[in-house]
Amino acid sequence: MATALERFEEWLGRERVEVDKQVVRIEVKEGDGTRHCAVYAARDLDLDLVEGKEDVDGDGDGEGEPTTATVAVRIPKDACLTRRTTECARRLEDSEVGGPLALIVALMHETSLGARSRWRPYLDLIPTREDSLPVFWSDEDLRYLAGTSLEEKVELDRALMAEDYEAIVRPFFEEAGAEGSGGGVTVDDFRAAASLVASRAFRVDSKHGDGMVPVADLFNHRTDKENVRIYGDSDDESDEEEGEGEAGEQKQKEECLEMLVVRGAKKHEEVFNTFGVHGNAGLIHKYGFSELDNSHTEVEVSEEHVAEVVGEAEYKAALEALGLESAVAEGEEGEGDEGIESSSEEEAEVKLPADFVVTPDGDLSEDLKAVLEHASKSAGSKDSALLFHQLVLEVLTLRMSAYPRLQEGGGDDAQEEEEGGGSSSKEDLSFLRQSFEPCVAGGGCTYAGKAAGLVLRITEKRALETAMLNTVDRLRAHAADKKGNRNNKEEVGQRKKRRKIVSGTIYDPTVVFEK
């Protein structure tokens, strides 16, 4: 009997998906009831990049296109499972279901067809759902996210998913009735399909929207160390017009996504793709894994922590003076006089939400720095610079205390207070290595499930520890400067963009680079 991989590879041939086996090979490893797919180099892959050409990958490093664009995989867009290619495409087009939800519905429909689905061999190869996503974790496992920037996001995700199912997805299948094969779908079916779309979907183009892209989603992710990237033709208005007649249909079928080699690899080494540049909070939220060597992990600092350090009255005054809005006020509107409030609805409309973040390099975001500077200058201190550094250290220390100490099994350590506080990143790293093994795929630095939550703790704590050490150094330098040391050079933090570490739903797609 043919294996799932053999059936899938036969299906690839029928769908005109080209995998250059002289470049890469697909492997499937099974164990503990889990199937792990990965792609490996079939030979040494060498590549030189031309410096100074157009930054096609958009990562700002100035590197141009590969001098030799080795195509590892070519995937016709028609072979991708999208809102346009699914059997229920007509009903989707006539419905109000759009965006990522359209792909989730398409995937649910094709799954419900069983052997009748055109994508059955592909669906048989990939998991039925991504259990490593936090929305599926037990309460015990979720303790590993305690104190992290992702802690409060899981319940919100679950609520939003339930809302999408009841308001949009369930009515779609109920209206289909006997016509559709998915009349008996459940919220669990929706959550399973949503997890696959969250962790595997790519942007195909403006016509197809997001899509399940066979083969492309078998490449595992490595941040900043990808060997291939997925490229597609740029969206063109003429694409919308060229779908009529046999010539248009043939052209649409020939339109392809390509996996191009962009970084070398040795024979038998795993070949990685990129799902975009994410910190570990973003990786866990959307894909269910994190990386020990991820250099993009930032740490959110809550407004409550800042207000506790500077005082609530001063915090309100700082926001007012800086033209910032309190997210806490928005969440507590109509709940009485407690908490932090904005002065008026009119003003809140034109104010930007406060962005309090510590970067991987230990720098403070512009807003956090500005609020603490305002507080230090408003205090009437003779040395506002010294007070500023002291406030920074207090905020960082308070933020660090948000992580509970973990013991084996994920529970909180009841002796934490007696032992004098939480653990360091090094202690957590030791606990990680004693308790968990890295993923089979991922180069030995990738962890999934609750272990990924522990890695998030570690990488966030590293950023906070770096910031605390930087602040202590600045306090010492400030003291030396007061004594007449003119050689002191204080670092100036780079201006940071406003951003949220984790935003949107888990089913937002990854990117496809334009050719």
Coordinates of C-alpha atoms in Angstrom, one line a residue, residues 186-424:
T186 CA -19.0 22.0 14.2
V187 CA -17.1 24.7 15.9
D188 CA -14.3 22.1 16.5
D189 CA -14.1 21.6 12.7
F190 CA -13.8 25.4 12.3
R191 CA -11.1 25.7 14.9
A192 CA -9.2 22.8 13.3
A193 CA -9.4 24.4 9.8
A194 CA -8.5 27.8 11.2
S195 CA -5.4 26.4 12.8
L196 CA -4.2 25.0 9.5
V197 CA -4.9 28.3 7.7
A198 CA -3.2 30.2 10.5
S199 CA 0.0 28.1 10.3
R200 CA 0.2 27.1 6.7
A201 CA -1.6 29.7 4.4
F202 CA 0.3 32.0 2.0
R203 CA -0.9 34.9 0.0
V204 CA -1.4 33.7 -3.6
D205 CA -2.5 36.9 -5.3
S206 CA -5.4 39.4 -5.3
K207 CA -7.7 37.1 -7.2
H208 CA -7.2 34.0 -5.1
G209 CA -6.5 35.7 -1.8
D210 CA -4.9 33.4 0.8
G211 CA -4.3 29.8 -0.1
M212 CA -3.1 26.4 1.0
V213 CA 0.0 26.0 -1.1
P214 CA 1.0 22.3 -1.4
V215 CA 4.8 21.7 -0.9
A216 CA 5.5 25.3 0.1
D217 CA 4.0 24.6 3.6
L218 CA 6.2 21.5 4.0
F219 CA 9.3 23.8 4.3
N220 CA 9.9 24.6 8.0
H221 CA 10.6 28.2 9.1
R222 CA 13.9 29.7 10.4
T223 CA 14.0 33.4 11.2
D224 CA 16.8 35.2 9.2
K225 CA 18.2 31.8 8.0
E226 CA 15.8 30.8 5.2
N227 CA 17.2 28.9 2.2
V228 CA 14.2 29.5 0.0
R229 CA 11.5 32.0 -0.4
I230 CA 8.1 31.8 -2.2
Y231 CA 7.7 34.2 -5.1
G232 CA 4.8 35.1 -7.3
D233 CA 3.9 37.3 -10.1
S234 CA 2.8 40.8 -9.0
D235 CA -0.9 41.4 -9.0
D236 CA -2.2 43.1 -12.1
E237 CA -5.5 44.5 -13.0
S238 CA -5.4 42.6 -16.3
D239 CA -5.4 39.4 -14.3
E240 CA -9.0 40.0 -13.4
E241 CA -9.9 40.4 -17.1
E242 CA -7.9 37.4 -18.4
G243 CA -10.1 34.7 -17.0
E244 CA -12.5 34.4 -19.9
G245 CA -12.2 31.8 -22.7
E246 CA -9.9 28.9 -23.2
A247 CA -6.8 31.1 -23.5
G248 CA -7.5 32.8 -20.3
E249 CA -8.1 29.6 -18.4
Q250 CA -4.9 28.1 -19.8
K251 CA -3.0 31.2 -18.7
Q252 CA -4.4 31.1 -15.2
K253 CA -3.4 27.4 -14.9
E254 CA 0.1 28.3 -16.0
E255 CA 0.5 31.1 -13.5
C256 CA 2.8 29.7 -10.8
L257 CA 4.3 30.4 -7.4
E258 CA 8.0 29.5 -7.2
M259 CA 10.2 28.5 -4.4
L260 CA 13.6 30.1 -5.2
V261 CA 16.9 29.3 -3.5
V262 CA 18.2 32.4 -1.8
R263 CA 20.7 30.9 0.6
G264 CA 23.1 28.0 0.3
A265 CA 22.8 24.7 2.1
K266 CA 24.9 21.5 2.2
K267 CA 23.6 18.2 0.9
H268 CA 21.3 16.5 3.4
E269 CA 20.8 19.7 5.4
E270 CA 17.3 20.9 6.1
V271 CA 16.1 23.6 3.7
F272 CA 14.1 26.3 5.4
N273 CA 11.5 28.8 4.2
T274 CA 10.5 32.0 5.9
F275 CA 7.0 32.9 7.2
G276 CA 8.1 36.6 7.6
V277 CA 10.0 38.3 10.3
H278 CA 8.4 37.7 13.7
G279 CA 9.4 37.7 17.3
N280 CA 8.7 34.6 19.3
A281 CA 5.3 35.9 20.5
G282 CA 4.2 36.2 16.9
L283 CA 5.6 32.8 16.0
I284 CA 3.8 31.0 18.9
H285 CA 0.5 32.9 18.3
K286 CA 0.3 32.0 14.6
Y287 CA 2.5 28.9 14.2
G288 CA 2.8 27.3 17.6
F289 CA 6.6 27.3 17.8
S290 CA 9.4 29.6 18.9
E291 CA 13.2 29.8 18.4
L292 CA 15.9 30.1 21.1
D293 CA 18.0 32.2 18.7
N294 CA 15.2 34.5 17.6
S295 CA 16.6 38.1 17.5
H296 CA 13.3 39.9 17.0
T297 CA 11.5 39.2 20.2
E298 CA 10.3 42.3 21.9
V299 CA 8.6 42.7 25.3
E300 CA 5.4 44.5 26.0
V301 CA 5.3 46.6 29.1
S302 CA 1.8 47.1 30.5
E303 CA 0.4 50.6 31.3
E304 CA -0.4 49.4 34.8
H305 CA 3.3 48.8 35.4
V306 CA 4.2 52.3 34.2
A307 CA 1.4 53.9 36.2
E308 CA 2.4 52.0 39.3
V309 CA 6.0 53.3 39.1
V310 CA 5.3 57.0 38.2
G311 CA 2.0 57.3 39.9
E312 CA -1.4 57.3 38.3
A313 CA -1.9 61.1 38.3
E314 CA 1.5 61.7 36.7
Y315 CA 0.8 58.9 34.2
K316 CA -2.4 60.6 33.1
A317 CA -0.7 63.9 32.9
A318 CA 2.1 62.4 30.8
L319 CA -0.3 60.9 28.3
E320 CA -2.2 64.1 28.0
A321 CA 1.0 66.1 27.4
L322 CA 2.3 63.7 24.8
G323 CA -1.0 63.2 23.0
L324 CA -1.2 59.5 23.7
E325 CA -4.3 57.4 24.5
S326 CA -4.6 54.9 27.3
A327 CA -5.7 51.4 26.0
V328 CA -6.7 50.7 29.6
A329 CA -9.2 53.5 29.5
E330 CA -10.7 52.1 26.3
G331 CA -11.1 48.7 27.9
E332 CA -12.6 50.1 31.1
E333 CA -15.0 52.6 29.6
G334 CA -18.2 52.7 31.6
E335 CA -16.9 50.6 34.4
G336 CA -16.7 53.4 37.0
D337 CA -14.0 55.8 38.1
E338 CA -11.3 53.2 38.8
G339 CA -8.3 52.8 36.5
I340 CA -6.7 55.0 34.0
E341 CA -9.0 57.2 31.9
S342 CA -8.7 59.5 28.9
S343 CA -10.0 63.0 29.4
S344 CA -12.7 62.9 26.7
E345 CA -14.0 60.8 23.8
E346 CA -13.4 63.7 21.5
E347 CA -9.7 63.8 22.3
A348 CA -9.3 60.1 22.3
E349 CA -10.3 60.0 18.6
V350 CA -7.2 61.8 17.5
K351 CA -4.7 60.3 20.0
L352 CA -2.5 57.4 19.3
P353 CA -2.4 54.4 21.7
A354 CA 0.6 54.3 23.9
D355 CA 3.3 51.9 22.6
F356 CA 5.3 50.5 25.5
V357 CA 7.9 48.0 24.4
V358 CA 11.5 46.9 25.2
T359 CA 13.4 45.9 22.1
P360 CA 15.6 42.8 21.8
D361 CA 18.6 45.1 22.2
G362 CA 17.3 46.4 25.5
D363 CA 16.1 49.8 24.2
L364 CA 12.9 51.4 25.2
S365 CA 10.2 52.3 22.7
E366 CA 9.8 56.1 22.1
D367 CA 6.5 56.3 23.9
L368 CA 7.8 54.5 27.0
K369 CA 10.9 56.7 27.1
A370 CA 8.9 59.9 26.6
V371 CA 6.4 59.1 29.5
L372 CA 9.3 58.3 31.9
E373 CA 11.2 61.4 30.8
H374 CA 8.0 63.5 31.4
A375 CA 7.6 62.0 34.9
S376 CA 11.2 62.6 35.8
K377 CA 11.1 66.3 34.7
S378 CA 7.7 66.9 36.4
A379 CA 8.9 65.6 39.8
G380 CA 10.8 68.7 40.6
S381 CA 14.1 66.8 41.1
K382 CA 17.4 68.6 40.9
D383 CA 18.7 65.7 38.8
S384 CA 15.9 64.6 36.4
A385 CA 18.4 62.6 34.4
L386 CA 19.2 60.4 37.4
L387 CA 15.5 60.1 38.3
F388 CA 14.8 59.0 34.7
H389 CA 17.2 56.1 34.8
Q390 CA 15.9 55.1 38.2
L391 CA 12.3 55.1 36.9
V392 CA 13.4 53.0 33.9
L393 CA 15.1 50.5 36.3
E394 CA 11.9 50.3 38.5
V395 CA 9.7 49.7 35.4
L396 CA 12.0 47.0 34.1
T397 CA 12.2 45.3 37.5
L398 CA 8.4 45.4 37.9
R399 CA 8.0 43.9 34.4
M400 CA 10.5 41.2 35.2
S401 CA 8.5 40.2 38.3
A402 CA 5.5 39.4 36.2
Y403 CA 6.9 36.0 35.2
P404 CA 6.1 33.4 37.9
R405 CA 8.8 30.9 38.8
L406 CA 8.1 27.6 37.1
Q407 CA 8.6 24.1 38.5
E408 CA 8.4 20.8 36.7
G409 CA 4.9 20.2 35.4
G410 CA 4.4 23.9 34.7
G411 CA 3.0 25.0 38.1
D412 CA 3.8 28.1 40.0
D413 CA 6.5 27.7 42.6
A414 CA 4.8 28.2 46.0
Q415 CA 8.1 29.2 47.5
E416 CA 8.8 32.0 45.1
E417 CA 8.4 34.8 47.6
E418 CA 10.6 33.1 50.2
E419 CA 13.3 32.6 47.5
G420 CA 13.2 36.2 46.6
G421 CA 11.6 36.5 43.2
G422 CA 11.4 34.8 39.8
S423 CA 14.0 33.0 37.8
S424 CA 16.6 34.4 35.4

